[in-house]
Amino acid sequence: MPEQPARERVKNFTEVTTGYTLDMAVAEAARCLQCKKPVCQAGCPVEVPIKAFIGHLQKGDVTAAYKAIRETNSLPAVCGRVCPQEVQCEGACVLAKKGEPVCIGRLERFTADEYAARSACEQLTGDKACPMIREELKVACIGGGPASLTVAGYLSTLGIKVHVYEALHEPGGVLVYGIPEFRLPKAIVKREVQAMTENGVEFHLNWVGGRTITVQDLFDEAFQAVFIGVGAGLPRFLKVPGEDLTGVFSANEYLSRANLGRAYAFPEYDTPPFPGKQVVVVGGGNVAMDAARTAMRMGAEKVSLVYRRTKNEMPCRLEELEHALDEGLHLEILTNPVSFAGDDAGRVTGVTLERMKLGDPDEAGRCTPNCTGEYFDIPCDLAVIAVGTGPNPLLLEATPGLKRNRRGYIEVNEDTGETSMPNVFAGGDIVTGAATVILAMGAGRRAAKEIARRLLGSDAPQDVPPLHGGVLEAQD
Amino acid sequence: MPVAILKKRRLIPGQTSELTLDASHIARKARPGNFVILRVSEKGERIPLTIADTDPQAGTITIVYLVVGKSTAELETLEEGDSILDVCGPLGKPTHIEPCGTVVCVGGGTGIAAMHHIAKGHKAAGNRVITVIGSRCEDLLLFKEELSMFADEVVVTTNDGSCGMQGFVTDGLRMVLDREPSVGEVVAIGPVPMMEAVANLTRPYNVKTTVSLNSIMIDGIGMCGACRVVVGGEVKFACVDGPEFDGHQVDFARMRQRLAAFKPQEELSWAEFRRLRGQEA
């Protein structure tokens, strides 16, 4: 797929990959064998009918392809950009064995973008997307990220009234505050949200679940079901000395400033960025890559990625690591921070790292990093910690009736997404811990199906097969 | 969703104003000690402000701010009938209020407004409430009348002696502590150096001292950790673990350093704002 040259793009926040043209998409689609048994579909958490949509693309029929995807996926333009296709659909593609799977993610992205560009209107008024909303069937989603948006998208197409309560000032959750503009333009998220609004979904922004509104409040207001998709937003720190120094950021803060606050456009936008010339990013997931690549675009001279295992164990999407390396990311693999140093003003000046070596594989098959007792220092004036997140406590504290698991996340029935409280459902990172956008969407879809079954009875769609548990490895 | 300004009171012209906002969804949940995060315009930053008062019946909340930079200066340009683009809340843990006899509530500068809501809560819980408020001079003194309406005593200090005792709030507080043998709690809200001075003063008296910390924040819902403060050697988030903490445990030196993290950018932003405003005028 065409992309901006690394040397150019590292100076801007414009999207890295520029997308297929129609000819390129049709040519790529032509490679699809249209297998009798489409194994690619078995890997998709939201059951996208991949064979069917690519079949339509082979004939150049973008509209039919879009409608096929849209049957199961509320956010196709997002998924085409951020899913780890190499371990899902593309990983399962029979051509993958020969090393060249069909680029399903890129085709999905092309279809969504091309369709929207051709007919924004039709997208909103297509017959399947515009039923009469029955105001008496009310469902609330707490949190406005990918899981809730999937619930809202699915239920609204069935004529159910959905209200989404989002704590921040823009809907989208991690799609807005976490994933940078150059990987997922905010206009794309806006477009998908706008389509839902046209479909009767109501967004209540700046409403904090557990503070402005509680689960009980919603039932008091005659909602029949509540879906909780509040994510795992609590940043984890390393708990090492010096971590409270000025210039040491959680990835959430560093990325929220840049994405939600558009700090890269300061002072046109008011949220200030923290300038860093020598930057250290700790972690090996997509969030770490996003932070590192953001720092490069904000004018860093050197960005070092500190990761305690090797390149092979990094949980990030392959494409993100490749893009980051092209852009000049420096890897400090097999290292682990033990302390940060600062100056008299309390600003970070460096980090001490311990060299690690790989030990035996753990239960999940990943090699454990072991200490070596060997240390070295590297200078830095900005450090970003991207080692994962925990469950956000606000809604959980305000909803003591919710049963939680050992790790503090919400326990749900795996088939229905229902929690220990009747008619309260949950999905996404608040159930699984930090994982991928597409897994959160899969959980949203599962819960939405059950909610539809309860609210609509025999009117609920019957033709959709049950979800198989396509288990993917969660991110670090 | 934008929130309308129902009333604007200029407490200190050009410097401090009080806004009454039409926000019934926040008013019905807000407790003393809570704050909101607001954004004035599409390109604005999220700024935390403590709730100074609520009226759940009328569906309103009151905020008071001091113009310290671009965002508050932009807020100051809004008038009655205008709307604030985003108001999110109530945020933070409410003040822990229990019957404890006599409570001394200390407020400095704009912090007096935030302290007002907490003092009112203590009064409602049946406590005897002595308030100590201070400013540079009488003209800059906030909420004296409002506090007099319910507080058992209002001690006023001004640096120049133009009203009440001459000196700092700590002088007023020392007088109260020396006089009152059984103070159950001291609450202090104001600039960081003031809260630190209060905590240092009350330590030898061995009286529980609560301070409200105004750290830099982004989301205010526990997601970013910008507001980290060191309390009793542990890192806490002011937005969800606070904003109120035991003043005797807070590392005020680190707090001051972290508050200065974006100083150059804040100054640049404000200078640019004044330059553009100057061009308009």
PDB file of C-alpha atoms in Angstrom, chain A residues 38-44 50 83-105 318 472:
ATOM      1  CA  PRO A  38     -13.334 -19.222   4.134  1.00  0.00           C
ATOM      2  CA  VAL A  39     -10.937 -19.889   7.023  1.00  0.00           C
ATOM      3  CA  CYS A  40     -10.109 -16.175   7.125  1.00  0.00           C
ATOM      4  CA  GLN A  41     -13.557 -15.456   8.589  1.00  0.00           C
ATOM      5  CA  ALA A  42     -13.029 -17.808  11.521  1.00  0.00           C
ATOM      6  CA  GLY A  43     -10.354 -15.467  12.831  1.00  0.00           C
ATOM      7  CA  CYS A  44     -12.552 -12.347  12.933  1.00  0.00           C
ATOM      8  CA  ILE A  50     -14.706 -11.516   4.192  1.00  0.00           C
ATOM      9  CA  CYS A  83      -6.627  -4.579  13.622  1.00  0.00           C
ATOM     10  CA  PRO A  84      -3.695  -6.985  13.971  1.00  0.00           C
ATOM     11  CA  GLN A  85      -4.647  -8.722  10.716  1.00  0.00           C
ATOM     12  CA  GLU A  86      -1.512 -10.840  10.689  1.00  0.00           C
ATOM     13  CA  VAL A  87      -2.817 -12.901  13.623  1.00  0.00           C
ATOM     14  CA  GLN A  88      -6.467 -12.825  12.545  1.00  0.00           C
ATOM     15  CA  CYS A  89      -7.923 -12.972   9.026  1.00  0.00           C
ATOM     16  CA  GLU A  90      -4.677 -12.576   7.095  1.00  0.00           C
ATOM     17  CA  GLY A  91      -2.903 -15.030   9.372  1.00  0.00           C
ATOM     18  CA  ALA A  92      -5.536 -17.638   8.512  1.00  0.00           C
ATOM     19  CA  CYS A  93      -5.655 -16.920   4.748  1.00  0.00           C
ATOM     20  CA  VAL A  94      -4.562 -19.997   2.748  1.00  0.00           C
ATOM     21  CA  LEU A  95      -2.199 -17.817   0.726  1.00  0.00           C
ATOM     22  CA  ALA A  96      -0.410 -16.914   3.962  1.00  0.00           C
ATOM     23  CA  LYS A  97       1.353 -20.280   3.800  1.00  0.00           C
ATOM     24  CA  LYS A  98       3.076 -19.056   0.665  1.00  0.00           C
ATOM     25  CA  GLY A  99       3.911 -15.833   2.475  1.00  0.00           C
ATOM     26  CA  GLU A 100       1.533 -13.525   0.612  1.00  0.00           C
ATOM     27  CA  PRO A 101      -1.947 -13.472   2.181  1.00  0.00           C
ATOM     28  CA  VAL A 102      -4.646 -11.318   0.616  1.00  0.00           C
ATOM     29  CA  CYS A 103      -4.369  -7.857   2.227  1.00  0.00           C
ATOM     30  CA  ILE A 104      -7.811  -8.100   3.818  1.00  0.00           C
ATOM     31  CA  GLY A 105      -7.331  -5.189   6.217  1.00  0.00           C
ATOM     32  CA  LEU A 318       3.960  -5.902  12.951  1.00  0.00           C
ATOM     33  CA  LEU A 472      -5.972 -13.698  20.683  1.00  0.00           C
TER      34      LEU A 472
END
